[in-house]
Amino acid sequence: MARSRALLASALLLAAAAAPAQTLFVCTDARGRTISADRPPPECADRPIRELRSDGSVRRVIEPPPTPEQRAARAAEEKRKQQEAEARRESMRRDLALLDAYANEQEIEETRQRALTSRLAIIERAQKRIEEQQRDRKKLDIDAEFYAGREVPEKLKRAYQVIDSLVRSEQGIMADAKADMDRVNERFDADLKRFRELVQAAGRPASR
């Protein structure tokens, strides 16, 4: 008899162990009611649902699907992170290219001067052409004196217009070259500053 009771108890224990653990899904609906069920309540499809173990502890929280606004915000955040990562990679590529291009600050300054020299040559050539046009204009002034008090011929007027147009063109070339020189200096100033930062970070002197 005792043996039978022992066998029965063992069978009950095995059955209890094999039985699936009971879980409970609990949530608060839009009206503030607490709903409990053995499966996720459809009334809380848009709300967090807690899945509880048989002892009442929380196994997990089932979050509702994101709203269109939340999806858009997450996509924007992901795009921002990707852009920041790409910016960091691009910055690293520029730093490596800078260190590969120059061995020291002197090389940076020498490259700067070569770039500026080419722009200065453009300005000098434009200035010479302006001076030539000014000399030609003085010749026209001498011819125009002959028509003092009278209508200047169209041919002479057109000659003045051509010279004025050529002078404006050369002045534009000079202005562009000067603006380009400013951009060159800004770029090399930035390169020099960054080069010094990289050299100092590496712990070696930035020799001139």
GROMACS .gro file of C-alpha atoms in nm:
model
  208
    1MET     CA    1   0.000   0.000   0.000
    2ALA     CA    2   0.278   0.239   0.092
    3ARG     CA    3   0.453   0.148  -0.230
    4SER     CA    4   0.140   0.237  -0.428
    5ARG     CA    5   0.113   0.577  -0.259
    6ALA     CA    6   0.479   0.648  -0.335
    7LEU     CA    7   0.430   0.557  -0.700
    8LEU     CA    8   0.119   0.777  -0.718
    9ALA     CA    9   0.304   1.071  -0.564
   10SER     CA   10   0.591   1.032  -0.809
   11ALA     CA   11   0.349   1.024  -1.100
   12LEU     CA   12   0.179   1.342  -0.979
   13LEU     CA   13   0.516   1.518  -0.944
   14LEU     CA   14   0.619   1.414  -1.294
   15ALA     CA   15   0.289   1.535  -1.434
   16ALA     CA   16   0.327   1.869  -1.260
   17ALA     CA   17   0.680   1.909  -1.395
   18ALA     CA   18   0.568   1.826  -1.748
   19ALA     CA   19   0.273   2.066  -1.739
   20PRO     CA   20   0.346   2.403  -1.906
   21ALA     CA   21   0.396   2.694  -1.671
   22GLN     CA   22   0.090   2.917  -1.654
   23THR     CA   23   0.139   3.274  -1.771
   24LEU     CA   24  -0.084   3.575  -1.745
   25PHE     CA   25  -0.100   3.880  -1.972
   26VAL     CA   26  -0.192   4.204  -1.797
   27CYS     CA   27  -0.245   4.553  -1.938
   28THR     CA   28  -0.435   4.876  -1.884
   29ASP     CA   29  -0.670   4.970  -2.166
   30ALA     CA   30  -0.755   5.316  -2.295
   31ARG     CA   31  -1.033   5.350  -2.035
   32GLY     CA   32  -0.796   5.278  -1.748
   33ARG     CA   33  -0.923   4.926  -1.684
   34THR     CA   34  -0.679   4.651  -1.591
   35ILE     CA   35  -0.732   4.350  -1.816
   36SER     CA   36  -0.590   4.004  -1.748
   37ALA     CA   37  -0.601   3.711  -1.986
   38ASP     CA   38  -0.414   3.397  -2.082
   39ARG     CA   39  -0.318   3.561  -2.410
   40PRO     CA   40  -0.241   3.922  -2.511
   41PRO     CA   41  -0.569   4.115  -2.482
   42PRO     CA   42  -0.674   4.272  -2.814
   43GLU     CA   43  -0.800   4.576  -2.618
   44CYS     CA   44  -0.434   4.662  -2.550
   45ALA     CA   45  -0.303   4.622  -2.905
   46ASP     CA   46  -0.170   4.978  -2.888
   47ARG     CA   47  -0.042   4.957  -2.528
   48PRO     CA   48   0.236   4.778  -2.336
   49ILE     CA   49   0.136   4.432  -2.217
   50ARG     CA   50   0.311   4.260  -1.926
   51GLU     CA   51   0.357   3.887  -1.943
   52LEU     CA   52   0.362   3.748  -1.587
   53ARG     CA   53   0.496   3.418  -1.462
   54SER     CA   54   0.289   3.197  -1.239
   55ASP     CA   55   0.458   3.355  -0.934
   56GLY     CA   56   0.356   3.706  -1.046
   57SER     CA   57   0.699   3.821  -1.166
   58VAL     CA   58   0.731   3.994  -1.501
   59ARG     CA   59   0.872   3.772  -1.773
   60ARG     CA   60   0.868   4.039  -2.041
   61VAL     CA   61   0.688   4.351  -2.158
   62ILE     CA   62   0.534   4.338  -2.502
   63GLU     CA   63   0.563   4.686  -2.652
   64PRO     CA   64   0.297   4.806  -2.896
   65PRO     CA   65   0.394   4.854  -3.261
   66PRO     CA   66   0.539   5.200  -3.327
   67THR     CA   67   0.314   5.474  -3.460
   68PRO     CA   68   0.392   5.635  -3.797
   69GLU     CA   69   0.539   5.931  -3.608
   70GLN     CA   70   0.761   5.703  -3.400
   71ARG     CA   71   0.875   5.516  -3.710
   72ALA     CA   72   0.960   5.847  -3.878
   73ALA     CA   73   1.150   5.965  -3.568
   74ARG     CA   74   1.344   5.638  -3.550
   75ALA     CA   75   1.429   5.658  -3.921
   76ALA     CA   76   1.547   6.017  -3.878
   77GLU     CA   77   1.761   5.919  -3.580
   78GLU     CA   78   1.911   5.628  -3.770
   79LYS     CA   79   1.988   5.857  -4.065
   80ARG     CA   80   2.152   6.107  -3.830
   81LYS     CA   81   2.370   5.837  -3.679
   82GLN     CA   82   2.471   5.714  -4.024
   83GLN     CA   83   2.559   6.068  -4.131
   84GLU     CA   84   2.768   6.121  -3.819
   85ALA     CA   85   2.950   5.792  -3.876
   86GLU     CA   86   3.019   5.886  -4.239
   87ALA     CA   87   3.143   6.229  -4.128
   88ARG     CA   88   3.384   6.061  -3.886
   89ARG     CA   89   3.509   5.828  -4.158
   90GLU     CA   90   3.553   6.120  -4.400
   91SER     CA   91   3.741   6.317  -4.134
   92MET     CA   92   3.973   6.022  -4.079
   93ARG     CA   93   4.034   5.990  -4.454
   94ARG     CA   94   4.124   6.361  -4.474
   95ASP     CA   95   4.358   6.330  -4.177
   96LEU     CA   96   4.537   6.034  -4.332
   97ALA     CA   97   4.564   6.215  -4.666
   98LEU     CA   98   4.706   6.522  -4.490
   99LEU     CA   99   4.971   6.323  -4.308
  100ASP     CA  100   5.055   6.136  -4.626
  101ALA     CA  101   5.090   6.459  -4.829
  102TYR     CA  102   5.320   6.652  -4.594
  103ALA     CA  103   5.615   6.551  -4.384
  104ASN     CA  104   5.632   6.881  -4.193
  105GLU     CA  105   5.493   7.234  -4.175
  106GLN     CA  106   5.752   7.369  -4.418
  107GLU     CA  107   5.614   7.151  -4.696
  108ILE     CA  108   5.266   7.287  -4.630
  109GLU     CA  109   5.390   7.646  -4.657
  110GLU     CA  110   5.587   7.570  -4.973
  111THR     CA  111   5.277   7.420  -5.134
  112ARG     CA  112   5.077   7.722  -5.025
  113GLN     CA  113   5.326   7.960  -5.188
  114ARG     CA  114   5.318   7.767  -5.516
  115ALA     CA  115   4.940   7.789  -5.522
  116LEU     CA  116   4.946   8.161  -5.444
  117THR     CA  117   5.219   8.229  -5.701
  118SER     CA  118   5.004   8.095  -5.984
  119ARG     CA  119   4.717   8.325  -5.878
  120LEU     CA  120   4.951   8.622  -5.849
  121ALA     CA  121   5.070   8.558  -6.205
  122ILE     CA  122   4.708   8.574  -6.324
  123ILE     CA  123   4.661   8.908  -6.145
  124GLU     CA  124   4.981   9.051  -6.290
  125ARG     CA  125   4.886   8.952  -6.645
  126ALA     CA  126   4.541   9.105  -6.602
  127GLN     CA  127   4.694   9.426  -6.465
  128LYS     CA  128   4.925   9.453  -6.764
  129ARG     CA  129   4.635   9.409  -7.004
  130ILE     CA  130   4.442   9.681  -6.820
  131GLU     CA  131   4.739   9.915  -6.853
  132GLU     CA  132   4.753   9.840  -7.226
  133GLN     CA  133   4.384   9.923  -7.261
  134GLN     CA  134   4.436  10.245  -7.067
  135ARG     CA  135   4.711  10.346  -7.309
  136ASP     CA  136   4.479  10.273  -7.601
  137ARG     CA  137   4.210  10.482  -7.435
  138LYS     CA  138   4.444  10.779  -7.411
  139LYS     CA  139   4.497  10.751  -7.785
  140LEU     CA  140   4.122  10.760  -7.832
  141ASP     CA  141   4.102  11.067  -7.610
  142ILE     CA  142   4.346  11.243  -7.842
  143ASP     CA  143   4.130  11.151  -8.142
  144ALA     CA  144   3.816  11.263  -7.956
  145GLU     CA  145   3.962  11.609  -7.899
  146PHE     CA  146   3.927  11.669  -8.272
  147TYR     CA  147   3.549  11.643  -8.230
  148ALA     CA  148   3.522  11.886  -7.941
  149GLY     CA  149   3.176  12.044  -7.947
  150ARG     CA  150   3.060  11.799  -8.217
  151GLU     CA  151   2.906  11.452  -8.226
  152VAL     CA  152   3.169  11.181  -8.179
  153PRO     CA  153   3.161  10.925  -8.464
  154GLU     CA  154   3.004  10.585  -8.390
  155LYS     CA  155   3.333  10.412  -8.469
  156LEU     CA  156   3.505  10.607  -8.194
  157LYS     CA  157   3.221  10.539  -7.953
  158ARG     CA  158   3.243  10.166  -8.021
  159ALA     CA  159   3.618  10.177  -7.964
  160TYR     CA  160   3.559  10.331  -7.622
  161GLN     CA  161   3.297  10.065  -7.546
  162VAL     CA  162   3.532   9.783  -7.645
  163ILE     CA  163   3.809   9.917  -7.422
  164ASP     CA  164   3.571   9.963  -7.127
  165SER     CA  165   3.440   9.609  -7.174
  166LEU     CA  166   3.793   9.465  -7.188
  167VAL     CA  167   3.894   9.656  -6.874
  168ARG     CA  168   3.588   9.529  -6.684
  169SER     CA  169   3.666   9.175  -6.794
  170GLU     CA  170   4.025   9.198  -6.670
  171GLN     CA  171   3.907   9.353  -6.343
  172GLY     CA  172   3.672   9.058  -6.298
  173ILE     CA  173   3.961   8.818  -6.359
  174MET     CA  174   4.167   8.999  -6.095
  175ALA     CA  175   3.880   8.992  -5.844
  176ASP     CA  176   3.827   8.620  -5.899
  177ALA     CA  177   4.198   8.549  -5.856
  178LYS     CA  178   4.212   8.751  -5.533
  179ALA     CA  179   3.906   8.569  -5.398
  180ASP     CA  180   4.069   8.241  -5.493
  181MET     CA  181   4.383   8.343  -5.304
  182ASP     CA  182   4.169   8.401  -4.996
  183ARG     CA  183   4.023   8.052  -5.033
  184VAL     CA  184   4.371   7.906  -5.078
  185ASN     CA  185   4.494   8.074  -4.761
  186GLU     CA  186   4.189   7.958  -4.567
  187ARG     CA  187   4.241   7.600  -4.685
  188PHE     CA  188   4.611   7.595  -4.603
  189ASP     CA  189   4.551   7.765  -4.267
  190ALA     CA  190   4.306   7.485  -4.183
  191ASP     CA  191   4.548   7.218  -4.310
  192LEU     CA  192   4.832   7.365  -4.105
  193LYS     CA  193   4.620   7.381  -3.790
  194ARG     CA  194   4.497   7.024  -3.832
  195PHE     CA  195   4.847   6.899  -3.918
  196ARG     CA  196   4.979   7.046  -3.593
  197GLU     CA  197   4.697   6.882  -3.397
  198LEU     CA  198   4.767   6.543  -3.552
  199VAL     CA  199   5.141   6.571  -3.498
  200GLN     CA  200   5.097   6.675  -3.137
  201ALA     CA  201   4.852   6.390  -3.079
  202ALA     CA  202   5.109   6.148  -3.219
  203GLY     CA  203   5.371   6.288  -2.979
  204ARG     CA  204   5.627   6.399  -3.236
  205PRO     CA  205   5.755   6.751  -3.310
  206ALA     CA  206   5.602   6.949  -3.596
  207SER     CA  207   5.932   7.072  -3.739
  208ARG     CA  208   5.937   7.379  -3.961
   0.00000   0.00000   0.00000
